[in-house]
Coordinates of C-alpha atoms in Angstrom, one line a residue:
Chain A
M1 CA 2.4 37.5 12.0
S2 CA -0.2 35.4 10.0
K3 CA 1.0 31.9 9.2
L4 CA 2.0 31.2 5.6
L5 CA -0.3 28.7 4.1
Y6 CA 0.1 26.3 1.2
P7 CA -2.0 27.2 -1.9
S8 CA -5.3 25.4 -1.5
A9 CA -4.8 23.0 -4.4
F10 CA -1.6 21.9 -2.7
E11 CA -3.3 21.4 0.6
E12 CA -6.0 19.3 -1.1
L13 CA -3.4 17.1 -2.8
I14 CA -1.6 16.5 0.5
A15 CA -5.0 15.5 2.0
S16 CA -5.5 13.1 -0.8
F17 CA -2.1 11.5 -0.4
R18 CA -2.8 11.1 3.3
T19 CA -5.7 8.8 2.6
L20 CA -3.3 6.3 1.2
P21 CA -2.2 3.4 3.4
G22 CA 0.9 4.1 5.5
I23 CA 1.2 7.7 4.4
G24 CA 1.6 10.4 7.2
S25 CA 1.6 14.1 6.8
K26 CA 5.3 14.4 6.1
S27 CA 5.4 11.8 3.4
A28 CA 2.2 13.3 1.9
E29 CA 3.9 16.7 1.8
R30 CA 7.0 15.2 0.1
M31 CA 4.8 13.5 -2.5
A32 CA 3.0 16.7 -3.3
Y33 CA 6.3 18.6 -3.8
Q34 CA 7.3 15.8 -6.1
I35 CA 4.1 16.3 -8.1
L36 CA 5.0 20.0 -8.5
E37 CA 8.3 19.0 -10.0
M38 CA 7.0 16.2 -12.3
D39 CA 6.4 17.1 -15.9
E40 CA 2.8 17.9 -17.0
E41 CA 2.4 14.7 -19.1
A42 CA 3.3 12.4 -16.2
V43 CA 0.9 14.2 -13.8
S44 CA -2.0 14.0 -16.3
R45 CA -1.2 10.3 -16.9
F46 CA -1.3 9.9 -13.1
A47 CA -4.6 11.6 -12.8
S48 CA -6.2 9.7 -15.7
S49 CA -5.0 6.4 -14.4
L50 CA -6.7 7.1 -11.1
L51 CA -10.0 7.8 -12.9
K52 CA -9.6 4.8 -15.2
V53 CA -9.0 2.4 -12.3
K54 CA -12.1 3.6 -10.7
N55 CA -14.2 3.7 -13.8
E56 CA -13.0 0.7 -15.8
I57 CA -12.3 -1.9 -13.2
K58 CA -15.3 -3.8 -12.0
H59 CA -15.8 -7.1 -10.4
C60 CA -16.0 -10.2 -12.5
Q61 CA -19.7 -11.2 -12.7
I62 CA -19.0 -14.8 -11.9
C63 CA -16.3 -14.8 -9.3
G64 CA -15.9 -11.2 -8.1
L65 CA -12.3 -10.8 -9.1
M66 CA -11.3 -7.3 -10.2
S67 CA -11.4 -7.2 -14.0
D68 CA -11.8 -4.7 -16.8
T69 CA -14.1 -7.1 -18.7
D70 CA -17.4 -8.4 -17.5
T71 CA -16.0 -11.8 -16.7
C72 CA -12.3 -12.3 -15.8
N73 CA -9.6 -14.2 -17.6
I74 CA -9.7 -17.1 -15.1
C75 CA -13.5 -17.7 -15.4
N76 CA -13.1 -17.4 -19.2
S77 CA -10.3 -19.8 -19.4
N78 CA -11.0 -23.3 -20.6
I79 CA -7.9 -25.0 -19.1
R80 CA -8.8 -24.5 -15.5
D81 CA -10.3 -27.2 -13.3
E82 CA -14.0 -26.2 -12.9
S83 CA -14.6 -28.6 -10.1
L84 CA -12.4 -26.6 -7.7
V85 CA -13.3 -23.2 -6.2
C86 CA -11.0 -21.3 -3.9
V87 CA -12.8 -18.7 -1.7
V88 CA -10.6 -15.7 -0.9
Q89 CA -11.1 -12.3 0.8
S90 CA -9.8 -10.0 -1.9
S91 CA -8.5 -9.9 -5.5
K92 CA -5.0 -9.4 -4.0
D93 CA -5.1 -13.0 -2.7
V94 CA -5.9 -14.4 -6.1
F95 CA -2.8 -12.8 -7.5
A96 CA -0.8 -14.2 -4.6
L97 CA -2.1 -17.7 -5.2
E98 CA -1.6 -17.4 -9.0
K99 CA 2.1 -16.5 -8.3
S100 CA 2.5 -19.7 -6.3
E101 CA 1.6 -21.6 -9.4
G102 CA 0.2 -24.5 -7.3
Y103 CA -3.5 -24.1 -8.1
N104 CA -5.4 -24.5 -11.3
G105 CA -9.0 -24.3 -10.2
L106 CA -11.4 -21.3 -10.1
Y107 CA -11.8 -18.6 -7.5
H108 CA -14.5 -16.8 -5.6
V109 CA -13.6 -13.4 -4.3
L110 CA -15.7 -12.3 -1.3
N111 CA -14.4 -8.7 -1.4
G112 CA -14.4 -8.5 2.4
V113 CA -14.7 -10.6 5.6
I114 CA -17.3 -10.6 8.3
S115 CA -16.1 -8.0 10.7
T116 CA -17.4 -6.3 13.7
V117 CA -14.7 -3.6 13.5
N118 CA -15.1 -2.4 10.0
G119 CA -18.8 -3.1 10.2
K120 CA -18.9 -5.4 7.1
S121 CA -22.0 -7.6 7.3
V122 CA -22.7 -10.9 5.7
D123 CA -25.0 -9.2 3.1
E124 CA -22.1 -7.1 1.8
L125 CA -20.0 -10.1 0.9
N126 CA -20.1 -11.8 -2.5
L127 CA -21.8 -14.9 -1.0
D128 CA -25.1 -15.3 -2.8
S129 CA -23.3 -16.0 -6.0
L130 CA -21.1 -18.5 -4.3
V131 CA -24.1 -20.5 -3.3
E132 CA -25.5 -20.2 -6.8
R133 CA -22.3 -21.5 -8.3
V134 CA -22.4 -24.5 -5.9
N135 CA -26.0 -25.1 -6.8
E136 CA -25.1 -25.4 -10.4
G137 CA -23.5 -28.7 -9.5
K138 CA -20.2 -28.5 -11.4
I139 CA -18.2 -27.7 -8.3
K140 CA -17.0 -30.6 -6.2
E141 CA -14.7 -28.9 -3.7
V142 CA -14.8 -25.4 -2.1
I143 CA -11.4 -24.5 -0.6
L144 CA -11.8 -21.8 2.1
A145 CA -8.7 -19.6 1.9
T146 CA -9.7 -16.6 4.0
N147 CA -6.8 -15.3 6.2
P148 CA -6.0 -17.2 9.4
T149 CA -7.2 -14.2 11.5
V150 CA -10.3 -13.9 13.7
E151 CA -12.3 -12.3 10.9
G152 CA -11.1 -14.8 8.4
E153 CA -11.9 -17.8 10.6
V154 CA -15.4 -16.5 11.4
T155 CA -16.0 -16.0 7.7
A156 CA -14.8 -19.5 6.9
L157 CA -17.0 -21.0 9.6
Y158 CA -20.0 -19.0 8.3
I159 CA -19.4 -20.3 4.7
S160 CA -18.9 -23.9 5.8
E161 CA -22.3 -23.6 7.7
L162 CA -23.9 -22.1 4.6
L163 CA -22.7 -25.0 2.4
K164 CA -23.4 -27.7 5.0
D165 CA -26.2 -29.4 3.1
K166 CA -24.8 -29.0 -0.3
E167 CA -23.3 -31.7 -2.4
V168 CA -19.8 -30.4 -2.1
I169 CA -16.6 -31.0 -0.1
V170 CA -15.5 -27.9 2.0
T171 CA -11.8 -27.7 2.9
R172 CA -9.7 -25.1 4.7
L173 CA -6.0 -24.2 3.8
A174 CA -3.5 -25.9 6.0
Y175 CA -2.1 -24.2 9.1
G176 CA 1.5 -24.7 10.0
L177 CA 5.0 -23.2 9.9
P178 CA 5.7 -20.9 7.0
V179 CA 8.5 -22.3 4.8
G180 CA 11.8 -20.8 5.9
A181 CA 10.6 -20.0 9.4
H182 CA 12.5 -20.8 12.6
L183 CA 10.7 -23.0 15.2
D184 CA 11.9 -20.8 18.1
Y185 CA 10.3 -17.7 16.5
A186 CA 6.9 -19.3 15.7
D187 CA 4.1 -18.4 18.0
E188 CA 2.5 -21.0 20.2
L189 CA -0.8 -21.2 18.3
T190 CA 1.1 -21.8 15.0
L191 CA 3.2 -24.5 16.6
N192 CA 0.1 -26.2 18.1
R193 CA -1.5 -26.2 14.7
A194 CA 1.6 -27.5 13.0
L195 CA 1.7 -30.4 15.5
Q196 CA -1.9 -31.2 15.0
G197 CA -1.6 -31.1 11.2
R198 CA 1.6 -33.3 11.2
R199 CA 2.0 -35.6 8.2
K200 CA 3.5 -39.1 7.9
I201 CA 6.6 -39.1 5.7
S202 CA 7.7 -42.8 6.1
N203 CA 5.5 -45.9 5.7
K204 CA 6.7 -48.0 8.6
Chain B
M1 CA -0.2 -21.7 -17.5
S2 CA -0.2 -18.1 -18.6
K3 CA 0.4 -15.6 -15.8
L4 CA -2.6 -13.7 -14.5
L5 CA -2.0 -10.0 -15.2
Y6 CA -3.5 -6.9 -13.5
P7 CA -5.9 -4.9 -15.7
S8 CA -3.8 -2.4 -17.7
A9 CA -5.3 0.6 -15.9
F10 CA -4.3 -0.9 -12.6
E11 CA -0.8 -1.5 -13.8
E12 CA -0.6 2.1 -15.0
L13 CA -1.7 3.4 -11.6
I14 CA 0.9 1.2 -9.9
A15 CA 3.6 2.7 -12.2
S16 CA 2.4 6.2 -11.3
F17 CA 2.6 5.6 -7.6
R18 CA 6.1 4.2 -8.0
T19 CA 7.3 7.5 -9.3
L20 CA 6.6 9.0 -5.8
P21 CA 9.5 9.4 -3.4
G22 CA 10.1 6.4 -1.2
I23 CA 7.5 4.2 -2.8
G24 CA 8.5 0.7 -4.0
S25 CA 6.4 -1.8 -6.0
K26 CA 4.8 -3.4 -2.9
S27 CA 3.6 -0.1 -1.5
A28 CA 2.5 1.1 -4.9
E29 CA 0.4 -2.0 -5.2
R30 CA -1.2 -1.5 -1.8
M31 CA -2.0 2.1 -2.8
A32 CA -3.6 1.0 -6.0
Y33 CA -5.8 -1.5 -4.2
Q34 CA -6.8 1.3 -1.8
I35 CA -7.9 3.4 -4.7
L36 CA -10.1 0.6 -5.9
E37 CA -11.8 0.6 -2.6
M38 CA -12.2 4.4 -2.2
D39 CA -15.5 5.9 -3.2
E40 CA -15.7 7.6 -6.6
E41 CA -15.9 11.1 -5.2
A42 CA -12.7 10.8 -3.3
V43 CA -10.9 9.4 -6.3
S44 CA -12.1 12.1 -8.6
R45 CA -11.1 14.7 -6.0
F46 CA -7.7 13.1 -5.9
A47 CA -7.3 13.2 -9.7
S48 CA -8.5 16.8 -9.9
S49 CA -6.2 18.0 -7.1
L50 CA -3.3 16.5 -9.0
L51 CA -4.2 18.4 -12.1
K52 CA -4.9 21.6 -10.2
V53 CA -1.6 21.5 -8.4
K54 CA 0.2 21.2 -11.8
N55 CA -2.0 23.8 -13.6
E56 CA -2.7 26.4 -10.9
I57 CA 0.5 26.6 -8.9
K58 CA 3.2 28.8 -10.4
H59 CA 6.2 30.5 -9.1
C60 CA 5.8 34.0 -7.6
Q61 CA 7.1 36.5 -10.2
I62 CA 9.2 38.3 -7.6
C63 CA 10.7 35.7 -5.3
G64 CA 10.0 32.3 -7.0
L65 CA 8.0 30.8 -4.1
M66 CA 5.2 28.5 -5.2
S67 CA 1.9 30.4 -5.3
D68 CA -1.4 30.3 -7.0
T69 CA -1.3 34.0 -7.5
D70 CA 1.1 36.0 -9.7
T71 CA 3.0 37.3 -6.6
C72 CA 3.0 35.5 -3.3
N73 CA 1.6 36.5 0.0
I74 CA 5.0 37.3 1.5
C75 CA 6.0 39.6 -1.4
N76 CA 2.6 41.2 -1.2
S77 CA 2.7 41.7 2.6
N78 CA 3.4 45.2 3.8
I79 CA 4.6 44.2 7.3
R80 CA 7.7 42.4 6.3
D81 CA 11.2 43.8 6.4
E82 CA 12.1 44.7 2.8
S83 CA 15.8 45.2 3.6
L84 CA 16.3 41.5 4.3
V85 CA 16.2 38.7 1.7
C86 CA 16.8 35.0 2.6
V87 CA 17.9 32.9 -0.3
V88 CA 16.7 29.2 -0.2
Q89 CA 16.8 26.2 -2.5
S90 CA 13.1 25.4 -2.6
S91 CA 9.6 26.5 -1.5
K92 CA 9.7 23.8 1.2
D93 CA 12.5 25.8 3.0
V94 CA 10.4 28.9 3.1
F95 CA 7.6 27.0 4.9
A96 CA 10.2 25.6 7.3
L97 CA 11.6 29.0 8.1
E98 CA 8.1 30.5 8.4
K99 CA 7.2 27.9 11.0
S100 CA 10.3 28.8 13.1
E101 CA 8.7 32.3 13.4
G102 CA 12.2 33.8 13.7
Y103 CA 12.3 35.7 10.5
N104 CA 10.3 38.6 9.1
G105 CA 12.2 39.5 5.9
L106 CA 11.5 38.5 2.3
Y107 CA 12.7 35.4 0.5
H108 CA 14.2 34.4 -2.8
V109 CA 13.6 30.8 -3.9
L110 CA 16.2 29.4 -6.3
N111 CA 14.2 26.3 -7.2
G112 CA 17.3 24.2 -7.3
V113 CA 21.0 24.2 -6.5
I114 CA 24.1 24.0 -8.7
S115 CA 24.6 20.3 -9.1
T116 CA 26.8 18.1 -11.2
V117 CA 24.7 15.0 -10.3
N118 CA 21.3 16.2 -11.3
G119 CA 22.8 18.3 -14.0
K120 CA 21.2 21.6 -12.9
S121 CA 23.2 24.5 -14.2
V122 CA 23.5 28.1 -13.1
D123 CA 21.1 29.2 -15.8
E124 CA 18.3 27.1 -14.5
L125 CA 18.3 28.7 -11.1
N126 CA 16.2 31.7 -10.3
L127 CA 19.3 33.9 -10.1
D128 CA 18.9 36.8 -12.6
S129 CA 15.9 38.1 -10.7
L130 CA 17.9 38.0 -7.4
V131 CA 20.5 40.3 -8.9
E132 CA 17.8 42.5 -10.3
R133 CA 16.2 42.7 -6.8
V134 CA 19.6 43.6 -5.3
N135 CA 20.1 46.3 -8.0
E136 CA 16.9 48.0 -7.0
G137 CA 18.7 49.1 -3.9
K138 CA 16.1 48.4 -1.2
I139 CA 17.9 45.2 0.0
K140 CA 20.6 45.7 2.7
E141 CA 21.3 42.0 3.5
V142 CA 21.2 38.8 1.6
I143 CA 21.1 35.7 3.9
L144 CA 22.3 32.6 2.0
A145 CA 20.2 29.7 3.4
T146 CA 21.0 26.9 1.0
N147 CA 21.5 23.5 2.7
P148 CA 24.8 22.8 4.3
T149 CA 25.6 20.2 1.7
V150 CA 28.2 20.2 -1.0
E151 CA 25.7 21.5 -3.6
G152 CA 24.3 24.0 -1.2
E153 CA 27.8 25.3 -0.3
V154 CA 28.8 25.6 -3.9
T155 CA 25.6 27.5 -4.7
A156 CA 26.1 29.8 -1.7
L157 CA 29.7 30.5 -2.8
Y158 CA 28.6 31.2 -6.4
I159 CA 25.9 33.7 -5.2
S160 CA 28.4 35.5 -2.9
E161 CA 30.7 35.9 -5.8
L162 CA 27.9 37.2 -7.9
L163 CA 27.0 39.8 -5.3
K164 CA 30.6 40.7 -4.5
D165 CA 30.5 44.2 -6.0
K166 CA 27.0 45.1 -5.0
E167 CA 26.1 47.4 -2.1
V168 CA 24.8 44.6 0.0
I169 CA 25.9 42.5 3.0
V170 CA 25.9 38.8 2.3
T171 CA 25.6 36.4 5.2
R172 CA 25.4 32.6 5.6
L173 CA 23.2 30.7 8.2
A174 CA 25.2 29.6 11.3
Y175 CA 26.6 26.1 11.5
G176 CA 26.6 24.3 14.8
L177 CA 24.9 21.7 16.9
P178 CA 21.2 21.3 16.3
V179 CA 19.2 22.0 19.4
G180 CA 18.5 18.9 21.4
A181 CA 21.5 17.0 19.9
H182 CA 24.1 15.0 21.8
L183 CA 27.7 16.0 21.5
D184 CA 28.9 12.4 21.2
Y185 CA 26.6 11.8 18.2
A186 CA 27.6 14.9 16.3
D187 CA 29.9 14.4 13.3
E188 CA 33.4 15.9 13.4
L189 CA 32.7 18.6 10.8
T190 CA 29.7 19.9 12.8
L191 CA 31.7 19.9 16.0
N192 CA 34.5 21.8 14.3
R193 CA 32.1 24.4 13.0
A194 CA 30.4 24.7 16.3
L195 CA 33.7 25.4 18.0
Q196 CA 34.7 28.0 15.3
G197 CA 31.4 29.7 15.7
R198 CA 31.3 29.8 19.5
R199 CA 29.8 32.8 21.2
K200 CA 30.7 34.7 24.3
I201 CA 28.0 34.4 27.0
S202 CA 29.6 36.4 29.9
N203 CA 31.2 39.8 29.7
K204 CA 34.3 39.2 31.8

C-alpha cells in the first residue's frame, strides 16, 4: 500500500514552520493545519507581513538597530545622552534595555558576536562604524553590554582592545546576582563575581 | 521618555505568529527575530507556501479530505475496499489512520464535530454527501471514528441516527486501554470501557 502523502504545498509549509526556533515536526504540522482553517484574509496578511519584515526592515545606518527608516528613532532623538554608547549583540537587547528604563544614552548593535561555533568573524560584526563613532569625539563612555557568555566575553574583550588607544572610557555591565534570585541556587561563578563586585552600603 | 516601539511590520508579524496554536507573545517575538535573520529566499518561500496552502488545497469532492486535486488519492485508488467507509473529524485523522496501516477502506472527513462551544452546527459538517454515498449502495459498513470526547460521541450518535434506516452496518471504534499504557494510570471511564469490551482469548 503506497503511503498517503500531504499535498506538496502543505509539506512545504510544514518545512517552513520547522525552521522557526523551538518548532518540531509535530508542532509544525499543527500550525499548518491551523493555516488551513484560518480565513483567507488572515493568511494573506500573514504572508505579506513576512515579506514586509524582510523587505522594509533594515539596520539603522548609525547604530545598526533594526528600523524601517534609514536612521532609528533613538539616533534621531534629541533628548538622549550622546556621550554614552551601549554596545549590544542584537536589536532584541536594545528593546530589553529600553524596557528597563534605566538608560538614556545611545546604542550600538553589533548584530552578532565573535563565535567559533556559528562561524561569525570579526568582519561580519558592525564594528567599523563603532570605531568611526568613537573617532568623532562626542562619545565619552562605551558600555560593553554583550551577554555574559563565552562569546559575549570574547567580543567584549576584543572591543576593549580595539578602543584601547581612543579617548574614551570603556566599561562592562556589572556581574552579580539577578534580582529576586536565591543564593543557594546561584552558580559558583556568579557568586564569585557578586563577591568581587560587592559595594559599600554604610559609610563607617 | 517615549517607549521604543517595534517597526510596524515587525509588530504585524508578531501578531500573525501569535494566532498559531501554542504560541505566546515571547515565542512569537523570537520567531519574528528569526525571520529577520533568515535569507530572503527562505522568507519568500515561507510566504508563498502560506498562500499556496490556502489557495491550492481544497477538500476532495467525494470524501472531504484535504487535497490539491478535485478528488483525493484515496478516492481515486482502485485497490481500496469500497464497501468500507471510515468517518473522521478531520484530515489529520486520515493521516493518522493511514500511518497505522491497519485499514484499507475509504474515508469520509466531516471537517468538524457538532459542538456547542465552537458553535459548529450539523449543517456545517460534511454530512449530506455521506448520506448520498451510502444511498449509492456500494457501502456495506460505516465506521464512526470521531474522537472519544463529548463532541465526538454526540456526532457519532447523530450520524448513527441519520443512517438508522439505511442498508448499512454502523460501527464505532473500540474503546479500551491504549497499547503501552499502565492500568493504574488509566482513568475510570477507560477502565470500565475496557472491561465491557473484553475479548475471549481461549476457547475453553
